[in-house]
């Protein structure tokens, strides 16, 4: 090996180290592919399951919401693409709530992976204290649920449930009309005439 080819090899190895570790790709088994192909998210079933659960706890019902469903789908897609079960896979939860244009006092998110039915996802969330607290959030009135699939990932099926309360009602605060002021340096003020 010449001096130049040794240096070139060293540089190539250093550059490869800077590129980061390659993510392993798994060849999915035929059974996993078959099970994954059969997985479907059923929003109506999700509402039914959650409302039955909430009724048993004396809580109000929820309804399906298209904004929350779109938000949930973006998060599931991000997790499936990155093979990462994380609330930050699609950006921080707060930034995603703001980007979705939600105006709500309460919002929560349950994530799951490897579940092969809507019922299985809810059964998993009910067994986790943090997820169960979200399912039991008293202010929740709306949900969005989504599923993304990627057979090249650890879990294959990636679930997101977003729950939220009704948007806050905005109140207009009027200081009254602009009225002239006599004397002083101010010529107008807000409020009733003096």
Backbone as a ProteinNet text record, in pm:
[ID]
protein_1_A
[PRIMARY]
XXXXXXXXXXXXXXXXXXXXXXXXXXXXXXXXXXXXXXXXXXXXXXXXXXXXXXXXXXXXXXXXXXXXXXXXXXXXXXXXXXXXXXXXXXXXXXXXXXXXXXXXXXXXXXXXXXXXXXXXXXXXXXXXXXXXXXXXXXXXXXXXXXXXXXXXXXXXXXXXXXXXXXXXXXXXXXXXXXXXXXXXXXXXXXXXXX
[TERTIARY]
85.6	0	90.4	63.2	143.6	98.4	183.7	154.7	24.7	1.3	-118.4	-244.2	-234.3	-354.5	-391.7	-293.6	-321.8	-392.1	-349.2	-413.5	-554.9	-572.9	-706.5	-800.5	-751.4	-832.6	-871	-776.1	-802.4	-907.2	-896.2	-995	-1132.4	-1137.5	-1265.4	-1330.8	-1249.4	-1303.7	-1353.9	-1279.9	-1322.7	-1452.7	-1463.1	-1585.8	-1703.5	-1680.3	-1787.2	-1836	-1743.7	-1781.7	-1864.3	-1837.9	-1913.7	-2054	-2071.3	-2202.1	-2303.3	-2259.2	-2352.6	-2379.3	-2438.6	-2466.8	-2585.2	-2572.9	-2683.7	-2787.8	-2915.3	-3021.3	-3032.9	-3047.3	-3061.6	-3194.8	-3195.3	-3321.4	-3350.9	-3470.8	-3511.2	-3596.5	-3574.1	-3658.7	-3778.4	-3897.2	-4013.6	-4052.4	-4099.5	-4144.1	-4275.8	-4307.5	-4436.5	-4553.8	-4541.6	-4647.7	-4666.6	-4555.2	-4564.6	-4628.6	-4589.8	-4647.9	-4797.8	-4837.7	-4979.7	-5058.4	-5006.9	-5074.5	-5080.4	-4971.7	-4967	-5064.3	-5076.3	-5170.7	-5314.5	-5342.7	-5479.7	-5512.8	-5413	-5437.7	-5506.9	-5613.2	-5686.8	-5723.6	-5720	-5771.1	-5919.8	-5999.6	-6143.7	-6186.3	-6196.8	-6230.5	-6363.6	-6463.9	-6593.3	-6579.8	-6501	-6477.5	-6399.5	-6303.3	-6225.2	-6316.6	-6407.4	-6502.3	-6590.1	-6639.7	-6725.2	-6650.1	-6527.6	-6447	-6421	-6378.3	-6343.3	-6466.6	-6577.3	-6698.3	-6751.5	-6744.7	-6786.8	-6697.6	-6567.7	-6472.8	-6499.2	-6519.9	-6543.2	-6678	-6780.5	-6910.6	-6896.8	-6820.7	-6796.7	-6726.1	-6661.5	-6592.1	-6670.6	-6792.3	-6875.2	-6830.7	-6760.1	-6709.3	-6793.4	-6789.1	-6864.5	-6806	-6885.9	-6843.3	-6748.5	-6684.5	-6599.2	-6654.7	-6617.3	-6654.2	-6527.7	-6534.2	-6420.9	-6406.3	-6282.3	-6252.8	-6150	-6179.8	-6091.1	-5955.7	-5952	-5824.2	-5734.4	-5792.7	-5713.7	-5671.5	-5757.1	-5722.4	-5603.7	-5603.9	-5491.8	-5363.3	-5375.1	-5259.1	-5205.6	-5295	-5255.3	-5188.4	-5241.4	-5183.2	-5041.2	-5018.3	-4882.5	-4784.2	-4828.7	-4740.9	-4715	-4818	-4798.2	-4705.1	-4725	-4637.9	-4492.6	-4471.6	-4334.8	-4269.4	-4346	-4289.3	-4256.3	-4346.1	-4321.6	-4201	-4183.5	-4069.7	-3937.6	-3941	-3816.3	-3792.5	-3889.5	-3880.6	-3855.1	-3932	-3909.6	-4042.6	-4069.3	-4189.7	-4162.2	-4193.6	-4156	-4254.1	-4285.8	-4373.4	-4307.1	-4178	-4109.1	-4074.8	-4117.9	-4085.4	-4136.8	-4252	-4309.6	-4296.1	-4205.7	-4192.4	-4251	-4219.8	-4269.6	-4422	-4481.5	-4627.8	-4683.6	-4622.5	-4671.5	-4664.2	-4556.6	-4546.5	-4649.1	-4676.5	-4776.9	-4917.8	-4944.7	-5074.9	-5093.3	-4990.4	-4998.1	-5011.2	-4935.1	-4940.3	-5076.7	-5144.9	-5278.3	-5384.1	-5342.6	-5436.9	-5532.5	-5492.7	-5580.5	-5580.3	-5696.4	-5714.3	-5785.6	-5710.8	-5772.4	-5693.9	-5766.6	-5702.9	-5632.6	-5694.6	-5639.2	-5622.3	-5508.2	-5482.9	-5385.6	-5399.1	-5311.9	-5292.2	-5190.5	-5157.5	-5114.2	-5170.1	-5126.5	-5061.8	-4947.6	-4876.8	-4870.7	-4862.3	-4846.6	-4785.3	-4727.2	-4666.5	-4677.6	-4695.1	-4701.6	-4839.8	-4939.8	-5077.4	-5138	-5215.7	-5270.5	-5421.7	-5480.4	-5621.7	-5646.2	-5756.6	-5794.9	-5817.4	-5884.4	-5911	-5780.3	-5685.4	-5555.9	-5482.4	-5489	-5425	-5488.1	-5620.4	-5687.6	-5659.1	-5655	-5622	-5483.6	-5387.8	-5253.1	-5253.8	-5325.3	-5330.4	-5398.2	-5499.9	-5569.9	-5477.9	-5379.4	-5288.1	-5173.9	-5158.6	-5050.2	-5109.2	-5056.4	-5116.6	-5119.3	-5012.6	-5010.1	-5108.4	-5114.9	-5209	-5353.1	-5374.2	-5507.8	-5555.6	-5464.9	-5501.3	-5548.9	-5486.1	-5530	-5667.7	-5690.9	-5822.1	-5930.9	-5893.5	-5988.3	-5987.6	-5925.8	-5918.8	-6061.3	-6103.7	-6241.9	-6279.5	-6185.9	-6214.2	-6223	-6182.1	-6178.6	-6320.1	-6337	-6464.4	-6443.4	-6315.8	-6285.5	-6161.9	-6158	-6038.8	-6005.4	-5881.8	-5835.7	-5749.5	-5764.6	-5685.2	-5629.6	-5507	-5443	-5348.5	-5320.6	-5230.6	-5141.4	-5014.4	-4921.3	-4850.7	-4818.7	-4753.2	-4620.1	-4523.3	-4394.5	-4335.8	-4342.1	-4294.7	-4143.7	-4069.7	-3924.5	-3883.4	-3980.4	-3950	-3972.3	-3926.7	-3938.9	-4082.8	-4175.8	-4313	-4409.8	-4379.1	-4465.9	-4584.5	-4663.8	-4785.1	-4761.5	-4792	-4764.5	-4895.1	-4936.3	-5066	-5050.4	-5141.5	-5148.7	-5294.8	-5322.7	-5453.9	-5433.4	-5503	-5497.6	-5633.9	-5634.7	-5757.9	-5750.6	-5864.1	-5865.1	-6003.5	-6004.5	-6130.7	-6178.3	-6292.7	-6345.3	-6254.1	-6246.5	-6164.9	-6217.6	-6125.3	-6166.3	-6248.3	-6347.9	-6425.6	-6347.5	-6328.7	-6257.7	-6356.4	-6311.6	-6396	-6334.3	-6417.7	-6372.4	-6375.8	-6269.8	-6261.4	-6262.2	-6367.7	-6375.6	-6345.1	-6260.8	-6227.7	-6317.7	-6412.5	-6501.5	-6450.8	-6524	-6485	-6365.5	-6300.1	-6190.3	-6252.9	-6223.7	-6285.3	-6177.1	-6207.6	-6108.6	-6091.1	-5972.7	-5940.5	-5900	-5950.5	-5913.7	-5789.8	-5699.5	-5578.1	-5479.5	-5364.2	-5260.9	-5196.3	-5113.3	-5042.6	-5118.8	-5218.6	-5296.5	-5414.6	-5436.6	-5549.3	-5669.5	-5647	-5757.2	-5732.3	-5837.6	-5828.6	-5944.2	-5930.7	-6038	-6133.8	-6261.9	-6359.8	-6474.7	-6565.2	-6682.5	-6641.3	-6723	-6692.2	-6686.5	-6602	-6590.4	-6698.6
-115.5	0	122	214.3	335.5	431.3	531.4	634	707.2	735.2	808.8	724.1	592.8	509.9	485.3	479.4	465.3	588.1	706.2	831	839.6	796.1	799.1	705.8	587.8	492.8	551.7	616	678.2	787.9	871	978.1	917.9	812.8	747.8	692.9	631.6	578.6	690.1	799.6	912.5	972.6	987.6	1041.6	947.9	818.8	722.2	733.7	755.8	773.9	899	1004.3	1128.4	1115	1020.1	1003.8	945	891.2	834.4	688.8	623.5	481.9	462.5	365.8	331.4	255.7	285.7	214.8	76.2	-22.7	-158.4	-172.5	-242.6	-272.3	-419.3	-446.8	-583	-634.1	-755.2	-817.5	-874.7	-818.9	-866.3	-1007.8	-1082.8	-1219.2	-1214.7	-1320.3	-1324.5	-1309.7	-1366.1	-1355.1	-1209.7	-1137.5	-997.5	-915.3	-942.5	-870.2	-896.1	-1019.6	-1055.7	-985.9	-991.3	-925.6	-775	-717.1	-572.7	-529.2	-608.3	-575.6	-574.1	-654.9	-663.9	-553.4	-484	-380	-260	-218	-98.4	-16.8	112.6	197.6	215.7	201.6	217	331.7	453.9	568.7	553.4	496.2	477.6	382.1	275.4	182.2	250.8	336.1	408.2	496.2	567.6	653.1	566.2	454.1	364.1	308.7	260.2	203.9	309.8	426.9	531.3	583.2	601.4	649.8	548.7	419	316.7	322.3	338.2	346.7	471.2	584.4	710.8	708.6	649.6	639.5	561.2	454.3	373.7	450.6	558.6	642.4	769.5	780.1	897.7	1021	999.8	1111.4	1128.6	1248.7	1279	1213	1208.1	1143.4	1231.2	1167.5	1237	1211	1296.1	1276	1286.9	1231.6	1235.8	1376.9	1423	1558.2	1549.2	1610.8	1599.7	1667.8	1778.6	1846.6	1758.3	1697.8	1610.4	1483.2	1433.8	1315.3	1345.1	1460.7	1498.3	1513.2	1572.5	1588.5	1450.6	1359.1	1223.6	1150.6	1169.5	1101.3	1150.1	1280.3	1332.2	1272.8	1258.1	1201.1	1053.1	976.9	834.6	817.3	898.8	892.2	921.9	1021.1	1057.6	944.8	882	771	652.8	620.8	508.8	535.5	659.8	694.7	689.9	727.3	734.5	611.3	518.7	401.2	444.2	544	604.4	630.3	555.7	575.6	690.9	812.6	931.9	1044.6	1120.6	1237.3	1348.2	1338.4	1442.4	1398.2	1279.5	1231.4	1327.3	1388.1	1482.7	1626.9	1653.8	1786.4	1780.5	1877.2	1874.2	1879.5	1821	1818.6	1960.3	2050.7	2189.2	2255.4	2233.7	2295.3	2234.8	2105.9	2042.9	2090	2111.8	2165.6	2304	2386.7	2522.2	2517.9	2430.8	2421.5	2374.1	2293	2245.2	2352.2	2465.8	2574.5	2547.5	2458.8	2428.2	2542.9	2574.1	2677.3	2608.9	2535.9	2454.7	2462.9	2450.2	2450.8	2318.4	2210.1	2077.5	2000	1938	1847.4	1741.2	1620.3	1510.7	1417.4	1333.3	1242.5	1107.9	1001.6	865.4	807.5	746.1	680.2	531.4	453.8	310.7	252.5	134.8	68.9	-81.7	-150.2	-294.9	-349.7	-265.5	-311.9	-344.9	-453.9	-498.5	-482.7	-400.6	-364.5	-240.8	-173.3	-56.1	-97.8	-209.7	-259.1	-287.5	-350.2	-382.1	-254.9	-150.5	-23.3	33.7	35.9	88.2	2.3	-129.5	-216.4	-183.3	-157.8	-119.7	13.8	112.9	244.7	239.1	154.3	143.7	87.6	7.1	-55.7	35.4	149	243.1	362.4	393.3	499.5	635.1	671.2	800.1	804.5	695.4	689.5	684.6	611.2	600.5	736.2	815	949.5	1034.8	1019.2	1093.1	1045.5	913.3	861.1	913.4	938.5	982.6	1134.5	1208	1353.5	1410.9	1472.7	1520.8	1622	1705.9	1810.6	1759.8	1636.1	1584.2	1573.9	1627.3	1618	1572.8	1573.2	1542.3	1453.4	1369	1285.8	1278.7	1242.9	1204.9	1081.9	985.3	862.8	828.6	775.9	744.5	626.5	565.4	451.5	470.7	443.8	439.9	304.9	252.1	120.9	133	61.1	50.6	-85.2	-182.8	-317.6	-325	-222.8	-222.6	-174.1	-150.1	-99.9	-208.3	-180.8	-275.7	-320.8	-223.7	-252.8	-267.3	-207.6	-217.9	-124.3	-128.3	-46.5	62.8	187	303.7	380.5	394.6	451.4	585	676.5	803.1	834.8	870.9	919.2	1057.5	1156.6	1292.8	1322.6	1373.3	1411	1560	1627	1770.2	1810.5	1919.4	1980.4	2075.1	2134.1	2232.2	2353.8	2420.3	2542.1	2646	2722.5	2831	2932.8	2984	3091.3	3220.9	3291.1	3419.6	3526.8	3610.8	3721.1	3851.6	3935	4068.1	4158	4227.7	4320.5	4460.7	4534.4	4670.4	4767.3	4861.2	4964.3	5085.4	5074.7	5187.3	5267.9	5373.2	5454.5	5544.6	5589	5684.1	5822.3	5887.4	6018.4	6123.2	6248.4	6354.5	6381.9	6427.6	6463.5	6609.6	6684.1	6825.9	6840.1	6919.8	6951.2	6835.3	6858.8	6756.9	6728	6625.1	6590.2	6487.6	6421.4	6322.6	6391.6	6362.3	6425.1	6332.2	6198.9	6103	5991.8	5928.1	5809.4	5717	5590.6	5492.3	5502.1	5497.2	5492.7	5587.1	5593.3	5679.9	5826.8	5913.7	6056.9	6103.8	6200.9	6256.1	6353.7
0	0	0	-88.3	-95.5	12.7	33.7	133	98.6	-32.8	-75	-62.3	-96.8	-88	57.5	147.7	290.9	344.7	301.3	344.4	289.7	164.9	104.5	179.8	220.1	295.2	431	498.9	628	614.6	512.3	489.4	461.1	380.9	349.1	476.1	563.5	688.9	779.2	787.1	869.8	817.2	686.2	627.6	649.9	642.5	666.9	811.2	905.5	1045.5	1065.6	991	1002.7	945.7	855.3	792.6	889	1001.4	1098.5	1067.3	1163.6	1147.6	1053.6	968.6	880.2	961.7	938.1	1006.1	944.9	1031.7	982	910.6	801.1	734.1	757.5	796.4	824.8	710.1	674	573.1	648.3	622.5	696.4	655.7	753.8	725.7	649.2	575.4	505.5	603.1	722.5	824.7	866.4	889	927.2	814.7	691.8	577.5	566.7	589.7	582.9	693.9	815.2	928.8	907.4	859.8	838.9	729.9	625.2	517.3	568.6	669.1	722.2	821.9	873.4	974.2	910.3	973.2	928.1	1050.6	1036	1143.3	1115.6	1218.7	1206.6	1299.1	1244.6	1328.4	1402.2	1337.4	1404	1522.1	1503.5	1612.7	1725.3	1689.5	1790.8	1876.1	1811.7	1885.8	1975	1921.2	1999.9	2121.4	2100.1	2209.3	2315.7	2271.1	2367.3	2440.8	2371.4	2438.5	2539.7	2509.4	2605.6	2729.9	2707.9	2818.6	2903.9	2837.2	2908.4	2982.5	2922.7	2988.8	3118.9	3116.4	3236.3	3346.3	3311.7	3410.1	3440.9	3386.8	3411.5	3333.6	3221.9	3141.2	3016	2959.4	2838.3	2714.7	2608.7	2484.1	2402.9	2307.1	2210.3	2071.1	1978	1837.1	1753.6	1633.6	1542.7	1486.1	1476.1	1428.8	1316.3	1202.8	1085.6	1108	1180.8	1208.4	1294	1395.9	1483.3	1409.9	1320.5	1241.7	1149.8	1085.9	998.5	1080	1197.7	1285.2	1327.2	1362.3	1401.4	1284.5	1163.3	1047	1019.7	1031.5	1009.7	1111	1236.1	1338.5	1312	1278.3	1247.6	1128.2	1024.3	906.5	943.1	1029.5	1070.1	1149.6	1237.7	1315.3	1225	1131.2	1039.7	950.2	908.8	821.8	897.6	1025.7	1102.6	1189.9	1194.1	1280.8	1424.6	1469.4	1600.4	1669.9	1776.6	1856.6	1952.5	1906.7	1980.4	1953.3	2058.4	2043.4	1963.3	1941.4	1863.7	1721.6	1679.8	1544.5	1437.6	1460.2	1363.5	1408	1501.8	1562.6	1702.4	1784.9	1922.8	1923.4	2025.7	2034.4	2033.7	2110.6	2113.8	1977	1904.6	1771.9	1676.4	1689.3	1603.9	1638.1	1768.2	1809.6	1749.1	1758.1	1701.2	1549.2	1483.4	1337.3	1288.6	1369.6	1332.8	1355.4	1412.4	1435.3	1549.4	1640.2	1752.6	1852.1	1898.6	1999.7	2114.7	2194.6	2298.4	2428	2536.2	2667.5	2692.4	2646.2	2671.2	2540.6	2524.3	2412.1	2461.7	2410.3	2451.6	2333.2	2345	2235.4	2292.2	2237.3	2268.1	2143.3	2161.6	2051.9	2080	1976.3	1991.8	1865.8	1879.6	1764	1783	1670.7	1675.1	1704	1714.6	1733.9	1598.3	1593.3	1466.4	1456.1	1544.7	1533.4	1619.2	1590.4	1669.5	1814.5	1834.8	1971.2	2044.8	1976.3	2037.4	2079.6	1997.9	2033.1	2160.4	2166.7	2285.8	2409	2393	2506.3	2561.1	2472	2516.4	2589.5	2535.9	2599.2	2736.2	2751.3	2880.1	2988.2	2950.2	3046.2	3089	3024.3	3054.7	3129.4	3246.4	3328.2	3257.6	3187.6	3118.1	3002.9	2926.5	2814.8	2865	2973.7	3031.2	3081.7	3138.3	3184.4	3067.2	2952	2833.3	2787.7	2787.3	2748.8	2842	2967.3	3069.7	3091	3001.5	3016	3016.1	3126.3	3135.2	3026.9	2985.3	2887.5	2744.4	2717.5	2580.8	2523.7	2404	2332.3	2188	2142.9	2002.9	1997.6	1895.7	1875.4	1727.5	1702	1569.6	1587.9	1502.3	1513.4	1375.9	1373.8	1246.5	1262.4	1149.7	1140.7	1018.8	1034.8	921.3	927.1	811.3	804.6	732.1	782.7	716.2	752.1	662.5	694.6	719	679.2	697.4	836.1	925.4	1059.4	1164	1284.5	1395.5	1418.4	1422.8	1463	1346.1	1234.4	1117.9	1120.8	1228	1241.4	1346.1	1309.4	1393.4	1415.4	1540.1	1576.6	1648.5	1620.9	1693.9	1722.5	1846.7	1888.7	1947.9	1894.4	1948.6	2008.2	2131.5	2200.2	2231.2	2225.8	2257.3	2305.3	2380.5	2420.9	2312.2	2336.4	2241.2	2237.5	2123.9	2117.3	2215.9	2270.5	2360.5	2282.6	2347.4	2286	2304.6	2195.3	2203.1	2244.8	2335.5	2380.2	2335.5	2280.4	2241.1	2364.2	2383.6	2495.8	2436.7	2463.8	2412.3	2524.8	2495.7	2593.7	2574.5	2485.1	2458.3	2340.5	2307.3	2191.9	2223.4	2118.1	2130.9	2149.1	2262	2291.1	2316.1	2285.3	2308.4	2457.5	2492	2630.3	2630.2	2729.2	2740	2826.2	2777.2	2854.1	2856	2914.8	2926.5	2791.4	2790.1	2666.6	2583.1	2640.2	2566.6	2501	2374.8	2306.1	2295.7	2301.9	2297.1	2397.2	2440.7	2526.9	2493.3	2536.9	2516	2633.4	2608.6	2717.2	2694.2	2795.1	2782.9	2790.8	2732.3	2740	2884.6	2911.9	3047.7	3075.9
[MASK]
++++++++++++++++++++++++++++++++++++++++++++++++++++++++++++++++++++++++++++++++++++++++++++++++++++++++++++++++++++++++++++++++++++++++++++++++++++++++++++++++++++++++++++++++++++++++++++++++++

